[in-house]
Amino acid sequence: MFRVGIVCCVWLLAAFEPAIFEPALAQSPVERGSYLVNTIMACGNCHTPRDAEGKPIAGQVLSGGGLTLTTPAFVATASNITPDAETGIGSWSDAEIKHALLAGMRPGHGRLAGVPLAAVMPANFYKALLPEDLDAIVAYLHTVKPVRHEIPDPVYKAPVHRDPYPAAEAGFDTAMFGDPVRRGAYLVTIGHCMECHSAWSRGVSDFSNGLGRGGRVFPTREGEPAGPPSIAANITSDSAAGIGAWTDQEIRRAITTGIARDGRVLKPPMAYGYYANLKEADLADIIAYLRTVPPLQ
């Protein structure tokens, strides 16, 4: 599950802002998991196959094949994460699904037993998931329609490497969530936004000196119309190179519709269609956090 994203622990926040978040108290684990998977985490952005026009194929949600990456370190296609027992994760226990999300490792049984997931799987960001959210994601994945869809095995040319993400390593807890900036930091972390938007060179991310600087190049995806590559934007608070001079509404529009401040149409792999369904409170928290990202050029 992967690419840029944004969401919030709404039901956890009721204690701090009951008037705003009270409806979330009725949210079931499956509903919460669906919200996370289909908004901030944008899992279908990689795990749902697309047609020749780049649109998700109906009836094949999360069945794999939505993204194939060829890099010097690996060639990998996004896995089938539906509950199909043979080609998906239907034979995995809850603990094994959680381990795959948090550590990027497959279970020690079945197809590709014990083989790590490719580094494109942002387990280094998902490590930040609160236990309640992790449980909710697993609960939701059990409800997804099982689809038999066999995906090519990954080819590794080097050991799988993930750069630790400082905010995920430090962790989050609900005591922090009285602060919109901390809530936004959580959303941006589990949305693995900085996976794409931080400085990156030769397979290594620089979260210490290049957080949010952008510049990473993404070739056109297989199955999408040919065109120039997409370059991750600078999303630091720098007023010239970044988004420091943008209004909240301009940032919100860019996240949810893919329209930049100057009217340019932004490009994939940013998952605008998923982020469009984020709650307004979540978007506000994300923007509050982005305002605090140190300016870089």
PDB file of C-alpha atoms in Angstrom:
ATOM      1  CA  MET A   1       0.000   0.000   0.000  1.00  0.00           C
ATOM      2  CA  PHE A   2       1.580   3.313  -1.016  1.00  0.00           C
ATOM      3  CA  ARG A   3       2.086   6.938  -2.242  1.00  0.00           C
ATOM      4  CA  VAL A   4       1.280  10.319  -0.976  1.00  0.00           C
ATOM      5  CA  GLY A   5      -1.608  10.910   1.365  1.00  0.00           C
ATOM      6  CA  ILE A   6      -3.445  12.492   4.420  1.00  0.00           C
ATOM      7  CA  VAL A   7      -6.143  11.571   7.270  1.00  0.00           C
ATOM      8  CA  CYS A   8      -6.977  11.709  10.950  1.00  0.00           C
ATOM      9  CA  CYS A   9      -7.740   9.766  14.121  1.00  0.00           C
ATOM     10  CA  VAL A  10     -11.144  11.355  14.252  1.00  0.00           C
ATOM     11  CA  TRP A  11     -12.790   9.114  16.806  1.00  0.00           C
ATOM     12  CA  LEU A  12      -9.769   9.435  19.078  1.00  0.00           C
ATOM     13  CA  LEU A  13     -10.074  13.203  18.999  1.00  0.00           C
ATOM     14  CA  ALA A  14     -13.561  13.366  20.435  1.00  0.00           C
ATOM     15  CA  ALA A  15     -12.124  13.835  23.890  1.00  0.00           C
ATOM     16  CA  PHE A  16     -10.497  17.069  22.757  1.00  0.00           C
ATOM     17  CA  GLU A  17     -13.108  18.532  20.416  1.00  0.00           C
ATOM     18  CA  PRO A  18     -16.406  16.763  21.173  1.00  0.00           C
ATOM     19  CA  ALA A  19     -18.606  19.118  19.161  1.00  0.00           C
ATOM     20  CA  ILE A  20     -16.650  18.503  15.979  1.00  0.00           C
ATOM     21  CA  PHE A  21     -15.769  14.825  16.360  1.00  0.00           C
ATOM     22  CA  GLU A  22     -18.764  13.403  18.196  1.00  0.00           C
ATOM     23  CA  PRO A  23     -20.215  11.650  15.085  1.00  0.00           C
ATOM     24  CA  ALA A  24     -17.003   9.649  14.744  1.00  0.00           C
ATOM     25  CA  LEU A  25     -17.696   7.908  18.054  1.00  0.00           C
ATOM     26  CA  ALA A  26     -20.287   5.766  16.271  1.00  0.00           C
ATOM     27  CA  GLN A  27     -17.750   4.664  13.661  1.00  0.00           C
ATOM     28  CA  SER A  28     -17.154   0.909  13.643  1.00  0.00           C
ATOM     29  CA  PRO A  29     -13.650  -0.542  13.182  1.00  0.00           C
ATOM     30  CA  VAL A  30     -14.555  -1.577   9.628  1.00  0.00           C
ATOM     31  CA  GLU A  31     -15.772   1.945   8.818  1.00  0.00           C
ATOM     32  CA  ARG A  32     -12.650   3.457  10.312  1.00  0.00           C
ATOM     33  CA  GLY A  33     -10.455   1.023   8.371  1.00  0.00           C
ATOM     34  CA  SER A  34     -12.298   1.781   5.148  1.00  0.00           C
ATOM     35  CA  TYR A  35     -11.798   5.491   5.689  1.00  0.00           C
ATOM     36  CA  LEU A  36      -8.067   5.102   6.274  1.00  0.00           C
ATOM     37  CA  VAL A  37      -7.470   2.706   3.380  1.00  0.00           C
ATOM     38  CA  ASN A  38      -9.553   4.693   0.903  1.00  0.00           C
ATOM     39  CA  THR A  39      -8.428   8.216   1.815  1.00  0.00           C
ATOM     40  CA  ILE A  40      -5.198   9.025   3.576  1.00  0.00           C
ATOM     41  CA  MET A  41      -3.358   5.774   2.923  1.00  0.00           C
ATOM     42  CA  ALA A  42      -4.665   5.594  -0.655  1.00  0.00           C
ATOM     43  CA  CYS A  43      -3.900   1.870  -0.844  1.00  0.00           C
ATOM     44  CA  GLY A  44      -5.789   1.464  -4.108  1.00  0.00           C
ATOM     45  CA  ASN A  45      -3.462   3.966  -5.753  1.00  0.00           C
ATOM     46  CA  CYS A  46      -0.980   1.093  -6.055  1.00  0.00           C
ATOM     47  CA  HIS A  47      -2.985  -2.047  -5.313  1.00  0.00           C
ATOM     48  CA  THR A  48      -5.973  -1.541  -7.646  1.00  0.00           C
ATOM     49  CA  PRO A  49      -5.326  -2.300 -11.343  1.00  0.00           C
ATOM     50  CA  ARG A  50      -6.097   0.336 -13.984  1.00  0.00           C
ATOM     51  CA  ASP A  51      -7.424   0.290 -17.512  1.00  0.00           C
ATOM     52  CA  ALA A  52      -5.732   1.798 -20.573  1.00  0.00           C
ATOM     53  CA  GLU A  53      -6.946   5.261 -19.554  1.00  0.00           C
ATOM     54  CA  GLY A  54      -5.464   4.947 -16.088  1.00  0.00           C
ATOM     55  CA  LYS A  55      -8.845   4.478 -14.372  1.00  0.00           C
ATOM     56  CA  PRO A  56      -9.374   1.843 -11.634  1.00  0.00           C
ATOM     57  CA  ILE A  57     -10.947  -1.334 -13.006  1.00  0.00           C
ATOM     58  CA  ALA A  58     -14.381  -1.987 -11.511  1.00  0.00           C
ATOM     59  CA  GLY A  59     -14.670  -5.177  -9.499  1.00  0.00           C
ATOM     60  CA  GLN A  60     -10.919  -5.517  -8.972  1.00  0.00           C
ATOM     61  CA  VAL A  61     -10.372  -3.217  -6.008  1.00  0.00           C
ATOM     62  CA  LEU A  62      -7.073  -3.951  -4.216  1.00  0.00           C
ATOM     63  CA  SER A  63      -6.428  -7.040  -6.348  1.00  0.00           C
ATOM     64  CA  GLY A  64      -2.914  -5.908  -7.277  1.00  0.00           C
ATOM     65  CA  GLY A  65      -1.156  -4.698 -10.365  1.00  0.00           C
ATOM     66  CA  GLY A  66      -1.908  -0.989 -10.080  1.00  0.00           C
ATOM     67  CA  LEU A  67       1.782  -0.152  -9.987  1.00  0.00           C
ATOM     68  CA  THR A  68       4.942  -1.799 -11.301  1.00  0.00           C
ATOM     69  CA  LEU A  69       8.274  -0.241 -10.421  1.00  0.00           C
ATOM     70  CA  THR A  70      11.544  -1.055 -12.122  1.00  0.00           C
ATOM     71  CA  THR A  71      14.526   0.283 -10.187  1.00  0.00           C
ATOM     72  CA  PRO A  72      18.216  -0.615  -9.906  1.00  0.00           C
ATOM     73  CA  ALA A  73      17.372  -2.443  -6.666  1.00  0.00           C
ATOM     74  CA  PHE A  74      14.180  -4.295  -7.616  1.00  0.00           C
ATOM     75  CA  VAL A  75      11.343  -4.905 -10.031  1.00  0.00           C
ATOM     76  CA  ALA A  76       8.041  -5.251  -8.202  1.00  0.00           C
ATOM     77  CA  THR A  77       4.309  -5.084  -8.845  1.00  0.00           C
ATOM     78  CA  ALA A  78       1.846  -4.083  -6.132  1.00  0.00           C
ATOM     79  CA  SER A  79       0.408  -7.189  -4.492  1.00  0.00           C
ATOM     80  CA  ASN A  80      -3.104  -8.574  -4.373  1.00  0.00           C
ATOM     81  CA  ILE A  81      -4.348  -7.633  -0.890  1.00  0.00           C
ATOM     82  CA  THR A  82      -7.899  -8.952  -1.228  1.00  0.00           C
ATOM     83  CA  PRO A  83      -8.909 -11.964   0.932  1.00  0.00           C
ATOM     84  CA  ASP A  84      -8.400 -14.432  -1.931  1.00  0.00           C
ATOM     85  CA  ALA A  85      -6.722 -17.420  -0.288  1.00  0.00           C
ATOM     86  CA  GLU A  86      -4.430 -18.339  -3.189  1.00  0.00           C
ATOM     87  CA  THR A  87      -3.377 -15.070  -4.802  1.00  0.00           C
ATOM     88  CA  GLY A  88      -4.179 -12.570  -2.051  1.00  0.00           C
ATOM     89  CA  ILE A  89      -3.900 -12.427   1.740  1.00  0.00           C
ATOM     90  CA  GLY A  90      -6.843 -14.670   2.603  1.00  0.00           C
ATOM     91  CA  SER A  91      -4.601 -17.221   4.321  1.00  0.00           C
ATOM     92  CA  TRP A  92      -2.779 -14.630   6.430  1.00  0.00           C
ATOM     93  CA  SER A  93      -3.621 -14.227  10.110  1.00  0.00           C
ATOM     94  CA  ASP A  94      -4.400 -10.827  11.572  1.00  0.00           C
ATOM     95  CA  ALA A  95      -0.969 -10.783  13.196  1.00  0.00           C
ATOM     96  CA  GLU A  96       0.685 -11.578   9.858  1.00  0.00           C
ATOM     97  CA  ILE A  97      -1.161  -8.767   8.070  1.00  0.00           C
ATOM     98  CA  LYS A  98      -0.084  -6.356  10.801  1.00  0.00           C
ATOM     99  CA  HIS A  99       3.510  -7.531  10.552  1.00  0.00           C
ATOM    100  CA  ALA A 100       3.450  -6.966   6.793  1.00  0.00           C
ATOM    101  CA  LEU A 101       2.168  -3.424   7.314  1.00  0.00           C
ATOM    102  CA  LEU A 102       4.581  -2.481  10.094  1.00  0.00           C
ATOM    103  CA  ALA A 103       7.703  -4.418   9.110  1.00  0.00           C
ATOM    104  CA  GLY A 104       7.261  -5.064   5.384  1.00  0.00           C
ATOM    105  CA  MET A 105       7.577  -8.842   5.737  1.00  0.00           C
ATOM    106  CA  ARG A 106       5.425 -11.624   4.320  1.00  0.00           C
ATOM    107  CA  PRO A 107       4.454 -14.557   6.556  1.00  0.00           C
ATOM    108  CA  GLY A 108       6.621 -17.639   6.755  1.00  0.00           C
ATOM    109  CA  HIS A 109       4.149 -19.809   4.855  1.00  0.00           C
ATOM    110  CA  GLY A 110       2.515 -19.949   1.440  1.00  0.00           C
ATOM    111  CA  ARG A 111       3.701 -18.237  -1.724  1.00  0.00           C
ATOM    112  CA  LEU A 112       6.943 -16.268  -1.287  1.00  0.00           C
ATOM    113  CA  ALA A 113       7.161 -17.388   2.335  1.00  0.00           C
ATOM    114  CA  GLY A 114       9.398 -15.110   4.378  1.00  0.00           C
ATOM    115  CA  VAL A 115      10.257 -12.882   1.412  1.00  0.00           C
ATOM    116  CA  PRO A 116      10.223  -9.160   2.259  1.00  0.00           C
ATOM    117  CA  LEU A 117       7.888  -6.769   0.527  1.00  0.00           C
ATOM    118  CA  ALA A 118       9.606  -4.366  -1.868  1.00  0.00           C
ATOM    119  CA  ALA A 119      10.785  -1.055  -0.438  1.00  0.00           C
ATOM    120  CA  VAL A 120       7.961   0.766  -2.229  1.00  0.00           C
ATOM    121  CA  MET A 121       5.697  -0.602   0.536  1.00  0.00           C
ATOM    122  CA  PRO A 122       5.990   2.216   3.111  1.00  0.00           C
ATOM    123  CA  ALA A 123       6.226   0.089   6.249  1.00  0.00           C
ATOM    124  CA  ASN A 124       8.710   2.622   7.630  1.00  0.00           C
ATOM    125  CA  PHE A 125       5.789   5.122   7.709  1.00  0.00           C
ATOM    126  CA  TYR A 126       3.069   2.663   8.753  1.00  0.00           C
ATOM    127  CA  LYS A 127       5.123   1.902  11.840  1.00  0.00           C
ATOM    128  CA  ALA A 128       3.413   5.011  13.252  1.00  0.00           C
ATOM    129  CA  LEU A 129      -0.089   3.501  13.048  1.00  0.00           C
ATOM    130  CA  LEU A 130      -1.907   3.559  16.368  1.00  0.00           C
ATOM    131  CA  PRO A 131      -2.990   0.074  17.519  1.00  0.00           C
ATOM    132  CA  GLU A 132      -6.669   0.979  17.107  1.00  0.00           C
ATOM    133  CA  ASP A 133      -6.117   2.107  13.539  1.00  0.00           C
ATOM    134  CA  LEU A 134      -4.069  -0.977  12.732  1.00  0.00           C
ATOM    135  CA  ASP A 135      -6.898  -3.183  14.017  1.00  0.00           C
ATOM    136  CA  ALA A 136      -9.405  -1.188  11.971  1.00  0.00           C
ATOM    137  CA  ILE A 137      -7.405  -1.600   8.749  1.00  0.00           C
ATOM    138  CA  VAL A 138      -7.203  -5.361   9.208  1.00  0.00           C
ATOM    139  CA  ALA A 139     -10.924  -5.537   9.977  1.00  0.00           C
ATOM    140  CA  TYR A 140     -11.707  -3.670   6.773  1.00  0.00           C
ATOM    141  CA  LEU A 141      -9.392  -5.762   4.589  1.00  0.00           C
ATOM    142  CA  HIS A 142     -11.304  -8.875   5.672  1.00  0.00           C
ATOM    143  CA  THR A 143     -14.466  -7.353   4.159  1.00  0.00           C
ATOM    144  CA  VAL A 144     -12.996  -6.577   0.730  1.00  0.00           C
ATOM    145  CA  LYS A 145     -14.279  -8.716  -2.139  1.00  0.00           C
ATOM    146  CA  PRO A 146     -11.802 -11.564  -2.762  1.00  0.00           C
ATOM    147  CA  VAL A 147     -10.431 -11.467  -6.311  1.00  0.00           C
ATOM    148  CA  ARG A 148      -8.281 -14.161  -7.866  1.00  0.00           C
ATOM    149  CA  HIS A 149      -5.500 -12.214  -9.566  1.00  0.00           C
ATOM    150  CA  GLU A 150      -1.983 -13.588  -9.659  1.00  0.00           C
ATOM    151  CA  ILE A 151       0.757 -10.962  -9.587  1.00  0.00           C
ATOM    152  CA  PRO A 152       4.321 -11.505 -10.887  1.00  0.00           C
ATOM    153  CA  ASP A 153       6.906 -12.322  -8.217  1.00  0.00           C
ATOM    154  CA  PRO A 154       9.241  -9.481  -7.272  1.00  0.00           C
ATOM    155  CA  VAL A 155      12.839  -9.580  -8.485  1.00  0.00           C
ATOM    156  CA  TYR A 156      15.386  -8.237  -6.010  1.00  0.00           C
ATOM    157  CA  LYS A 157      18.834  -7.150  -7.184  1.00  0.00           C
ATOM    158  CA  ALA A 158      19.883  -5.861  -3.755  1.00  0.00           C
ATOM    159  CA  PRO A 159      18.724  -6.297  -0.148  1.00  0.00           C
ATOM    160  CA  VAL A 160      15.454  -4.516   0.642  1.00  0.00           C
ATOM    161  CA  HIS A 161      16.213  -1.171   2.268  1.00  0.00           C
ATOM    162  CA  ARG A 162      13.850   1.283   4.005  1.00  0.00           C
ATOM    163  CA  ASP A 163      15.026   4.551   5.507  1.00  0.00           C
ATOM    164  CA  PRO A 164      13.643   5.101   9.031  1.00  0.00           C
ATOM    165  CA  TYR A 165      11.167   7.978   9.139  1.00  0.00           C
ATOM    166  CA  PRO A 166      11.850  10.030  12.285  1.00  0.00           C
ATOM    167  CA  ALA A 167       8.215  10.779  13.178  1.00  0.00           C
ATOM    168  CA  ALA A 168       7.255   7.113  12.846  1.00  0.00           C
ATOM    169  CA  GLU A 169      10.246   6.039  14.905  1.00  0.00           C
ATOM    170  CA  ALA A 170       9.273   8.494  17.656  1.00  0.00           C
ATOM    171  CA  GLY A 171       5.650   7.324  17.518  1.00  0.00           C
ATOM    172  CA  PHE A 172       2.339   8.966  18.335  1.00  0.00           C
ATOM    173  CA  ASP A 173      -0.216   8.640  21.102  1.00  0.00           C
ATOM    174  CA  THR A 174      -3.630  10.131  21.698  1.00  0.00           C
ATOM    175  CA  ALA A 175      -2.317  12.444  24.397  1.00  0.00           C
ATOM    176  CA  MET A 176      -0.693  14.480  21.604  1.00  0.00           C
ATOM    177  CA  PHE A 177      -3.891  14.992  19.674  1.00  0.00           C
ATOM    178  CA  GLY A 178      -5.084  18.091  21.454  1.00  0.00           C
ATOM    179  CA  ASP A 179      -2.727  19.879  19.070  1.00  0.00           C
ATOM    180  CA  PRO A 180      -3.866  20.150  15.410  1.00  0.00           C
ATOM    181  CA  VAL A 181      -0.215  20.145  14.284  1.00  0.00           C
ATOM    182  CA  ARG A 182       0.409  16.781  15.946  1.00  0.00           C
ATOM    183  CA  ARG A 183      -2.777  15.360  14.468  1.00  0.00           C
ATOM    184  CA  GLY A 184      -1.663  16.598  11.069  1.00  0.00           C
ATOM    185  CA  ALA A 185       1.790  15.103  11.564  1.00  0.00           C
ATOM    186  CA  TYR A 186       0.164  11.726  12.216  1.00  0.00           C
ATOM    187  CA  LEU A 187      -1.923  11.963   9.073  1.00  0.00           C
ATOM    188  CA  VAL A 188       1.012  13.005   6.913  1.00  0.00           C
ATOM    189  CA  THR A 189       3.057  10.146   8.373  1.00  0.00           C
ATOM    190  CA  ILE A 190       0.578   7.337   7.765  1.00  0.00           C
ATOM    191  CA  GLY A 191      -0.152   8.927   4.387  1.00  0.00           C
ATOM    192  CA  HIS A 192       3.597   8.526   3.684  1.00  0.00           C
ATOM    193  CA  CYS A 193       3.606  11.951   2.027  1.00  0.00           C
ATOM    194  CA  MET A 194       7.296  12.507   2.662  1.00  0.00           C
ATOM    195  CA  GLU A 195       8.161   9.232   0.950  1.00  0.00           C
ATOM    196  CA  CYS A 196       7.788  11.099  -2.335  1.00  0.00           C
ATOM    197  CA  HIS A 197       8.199  14.717  -1.287  1.00  0.00           C
ATOM    198  CA  SER A 198      11.547  14.481   0.515  1.00  0.00           C
ATOM    199  CA  ALA A 199      14.983  14.674  -1.091  1.00  0.00           C
ATOM    200  CA  TRP A 200      15.903  11.311  -2.596  1.00  0.00           C
ATOM    201  CA  SER A 201      19.008  10.082  -4.372  1.00  0.00           C
ATOM    202  CA  ARG A 202      20.182   6.643  -5.506  1.00  0.00           C
ATOM    203  CA  GLY A 203      17.517   4.858  -3.470  1.00  0.00           C
ATOM    204  CA  VAL A 204      18.100   6.757  -0.230  1.00  0.00           C
ATOM    205  CA  SER A 205      15.755   9.332   1.322  1.00  0.00           C
ATOM    206  CA  ASP A 206      17.134  12.314   3.213  1.00  0.00           C
ATOM    207  CA  PHE A 207      14.517  13.054   5.851  1.00  0.00           C
ATOM    208  CA  SER A 208      16.987  14.976   8.027  1.00  0.00           C
ATOM    209  CA  ASN A 209      18.136  17.586   5.521  1.00  0.00           C
ATOM    210  CA  GLY A 210      15.567  17.317   2.745  1.00  0.00           C
ATOM    211  CA  LEU A 211      12.194  16.853   4.443  1.00  0.00           C
ATOM    212  CA  GLY A 212       9.534  18.091   2.043  1.00  0.00           C
ATOM    213  CA  ARG A 213      12.001  19.529  -0.478  1.00  0.00           C
ATOM    214  CA  GLY A 214      10.665  17.413  -3.350  1.00  0.00           C
ATOM    215  CA  GLY A 215      12.483  16.790  -6.605  1.00  0.00           C
ATOM    216  CA  ARG A 216      12.013  13.038  -6.853  1.00  0.00           C
ATOM    217  CA  VAL A 217      11.199  11.972 -10.421  1.00  0.00           C
ATOM    218  CA  PHE A 218       8.442   9.473 -11.220  1.00  0.00           C
ATOM    219  CA  PRO A 219       8.187   8.070 -14.762  1.00  0.00           C
ATOM    220  CA  THR A 220       4.745   7.654 -16.323  1.00  0.00           C
ATOM    221  CA  ARG A 221       3.081   4.548 -14.938  1.00  0.00           C
ATOM    222  CA  GLU A 222       2.631   1.470 -17.066  1.00  0.00           C
ATOM    223  CA  GLY A 223      -0.842   1.513 -18.595  1.00  0.00           C
ATOM    224  CA  GLU A 224      -1.166   5.300 -18.455  1.00  0.00           C
ATOM    225  CA  PRO A 225      -0.875   7.660 -21.432  1.00  0.00           C
ATOM    226  CA  ALA A 226       2.739   8.482 -22.254  1.00  0.00           C
ATOM    227  CA  GLY A 227       4.081  11.835 -21.195  1.00  0.00           C
ATOM    228  CA  PRO A 228       6.871  13.605 -19.342  1.00  0.00           C
ATOM    229  CA  PRO A 229       7.761  12.323 -15.872  1.00  0.00           C
ATOM    230  CA  SER A 230       6.159  13.668 -12.718  1.00  0.00           C
ATOM    231  CA  ILE A 231       8.400  15.530 -10.266  1.00  0.00           C
ATOM    232  CA  ALA A 232       7.462  15.663  -6.581  1.00  0.00           C
ATOM    233  CA  ALA A 233       6.799  19.236  -5.478  1.00  0.00           C
ATOM    234  CA  ASN A 234       8.478  21.156  -2.693  1.00  0.00           C
ATOM    235  CA  ILE A 235       5.908  21.182   0.137  1.00  0.00           C
ATOM    236  CA  THR A 236       8.002  22.960   2.742  1.00  0.00           C
ATOM    237  CA  SER A 237       6.966  26.333   4.165  1.00  0.00           C
ATOM    238  CA  ASP A 238       9.404  28.170   1.904  1.00  0.00           C
ATOM    239  CA  SER A 239       7.484  31.095   0.382  1.00  0.00           C
ATOM    240  CA  ALA A 240       9.195  30.890  -3.016  1.00  0.00           C
ATOM    241  CA  ALA A 241      10.156  27.268  -3.664  1.00  0.00           C
ATOM    242  CA  GLY A 242       7.504  25.672  -1.456  1.00  0.00           C
ATOM    243  CA  ILE A 243       3.922  26.359  -0.381  1.00  0.00           C
ATOM    244  CA  GLY A 244       4.596  28.969   2.295  1.00  0.00           C
ATOM    245  CA  ALA A 245       2.814  31.696   0.316  1.00  0.00           C
ATOM    246  CA  TRP A 246      -0.179  29.530  -0.574  1.00  0.00           C
ATOM    247  CA  THR A 247      -3.496  30.046   1.186  1.00  0.00           C
ATOM    248  CA  ASP A 248      -5.118  27.202   3.091  1.00  0.00           C
ATOM    249  CA  GLN A 249      -7.713  26.911   0.344  1.00  0.00           C
ATOM    250  CA  GLU A 250      -5.018  26.668  -2.348  1.00  0.00           C
ATOM    251  CA  ILE A 251      -3.278  23.876  -0.453  1.00  0.00           C
ATOM    252  CA  ARG A 252      -6.597  22.096   0.108  1.00  0.00           C
ATOM    253  CA  ARG A 253      -7.419  22.351  -3.617  1.00  0.00           C
ATOM    254  CA  ALA A 254      -4.020  20.962  -4.626  1.00  0.00           C
ATOM    255  CA  ILE A 255      -4.386  17.983  -2.283  1.00  0.00           C
ATOM    256  CA  THR A 256      -7.944  17.077  -3.243  1.00  0.00           C
ATOM    257  CA  THR A 257      -8.201  18.054  -6.916  1.00  0.00           C
ATOM    258  CA  GLY A 258      -4.633  18.207  -8.214  1.00  0.00           C
ATOM    259  CA  ILE A 259      -4.839  21.863  -9.193  1.00  0.00           C
ATOM    260  CA  ALA A 260      -1.809  23.983  -8.275  1.00  0.00           C
ATOM    261  CA  ARG A 261      -1.906  27.578  -7.071  1.00  0.00           C
ATOM    262  CA  ASP A 262      -1.252  28.839 -10.609  1.00  0.00           C
ATOM    263  CA  GLY A 263      -3.928  26.613 -12.123  1.00  0.00           C
ATOM    264  CA  ARG A 264      -1.576  23.916 -13.443  1.00  0.00           C
ATOM    265  CA  VAL A 265      -2.927  20.371 -13.443  1.00  0.00           C
ATOM    266  CA  LEU A 266      -0.697  18.279 -11.191  1.00  0.00           C
ATOM    267  CA  LYS A 267       0.196  14.712 -12.109  1.00  0.00           C
ATOM    268  CA  PRO A 268       0.130  11.221 -10.563  1.00  0.00           C
ATOM    269  CA  PRO A 269       1.247   9.398  -8.498  1.00  0.00           C
ATOM    270  CA  MET A 270      -0.358  11.889  -6.084  1.00  0.00           C
ATOM    271  CA  ALA A 271      -3.670  10.203  -5.186  1.00  0.00           C
ATOM    272  CA  TYR A 272      -6.029  13.169  -5.552  1.00  0.00           C
ATOM    273  CA  GLY A 273      -9.104  10.983  -6.080  1.00  0.00           C
ATOM    274  CA  TYR A 274      -8.590   9.360  -2.692  1.00  0.00           C
ATOM    275  CA  TYR A 275      -7.721  12.550  -0.835  1.00  0.00           C
ATOM    276  CA  ALA A 276     -10.889  14.205  -2.161  1.00  0.00           C
ATOM    277  CA  ASN A 277     -12.832  12.145   0.392  1.00  0.00           C
ATOM    278  CA  LEU A 278     -10.871  13.355   3.404  1.00  0.00           C
ATOM    279  CA  LYS A 279     -12.868  15.053   6.140  1.00  0.00           C
ATOM    280  CA  GLU A 280     -12.488  18.813   6.326  1.00  0.00           C
ATOM    281  CA  ALA A 281     -11.127  18.571   9.868  1.00  0.00           C
ATOM    282  CA  ASP A 282      -8.422  16.179   8.663  1.00  0.00           C
ATOM    283  CA  LEU A 283      -7.431  18.487   5.827  1.00  0.00           C
ATOM    284  CA  ALA A 284      -7.216  21.408   8.233  1.00  0.00           C
ATOM    285  CA  ASP A 285      -4.875  19.426  10.494  1.00  0.00           C
ATOM    286  CA  ILE A 286      -2.688  18.415   7.561  1.00  0.00           C
ATOM    287  CA  ILE A 287      -2.380  22.036   6.465  1.00  0.00           C
ATOM    288  CA  ALA A 288      -1.569  23.077  10.045  1.00  0.00           C
ATOM    289  CA  TYR A 289       1.297  20.591  10.056  1.00  0.00           C
ATOM    290  CA  LEU A 290       2.603  21.549   6.610  1.00  0.00           C
ATOM    291  CA  ARG A 291       2.875  25.154   7.800  1.00  0.00           C
ATOM    292  CA  THR A 292       5.490  23.949  10.319  1.00  0.00           C
ATOM    293  CA  VAL A 293       7.758  22.073   7.861  1.00  0.00           C
ATOM    294  CA  PRO A 294      11.049  24.043   7.825  1.00  0.00           C
ATOM    295  CA  PRO A 295      11.560  26.034   4.590  1.00  0.00           C
ATOM    296  CA  LEU A 296      13.938  24.550   2.036  1.00  0.00           C
ATOM    297  CA  GLN A 297      14.819  25.511  -1.501  1.00  0.00           C
TER     298      GLN A 297
END
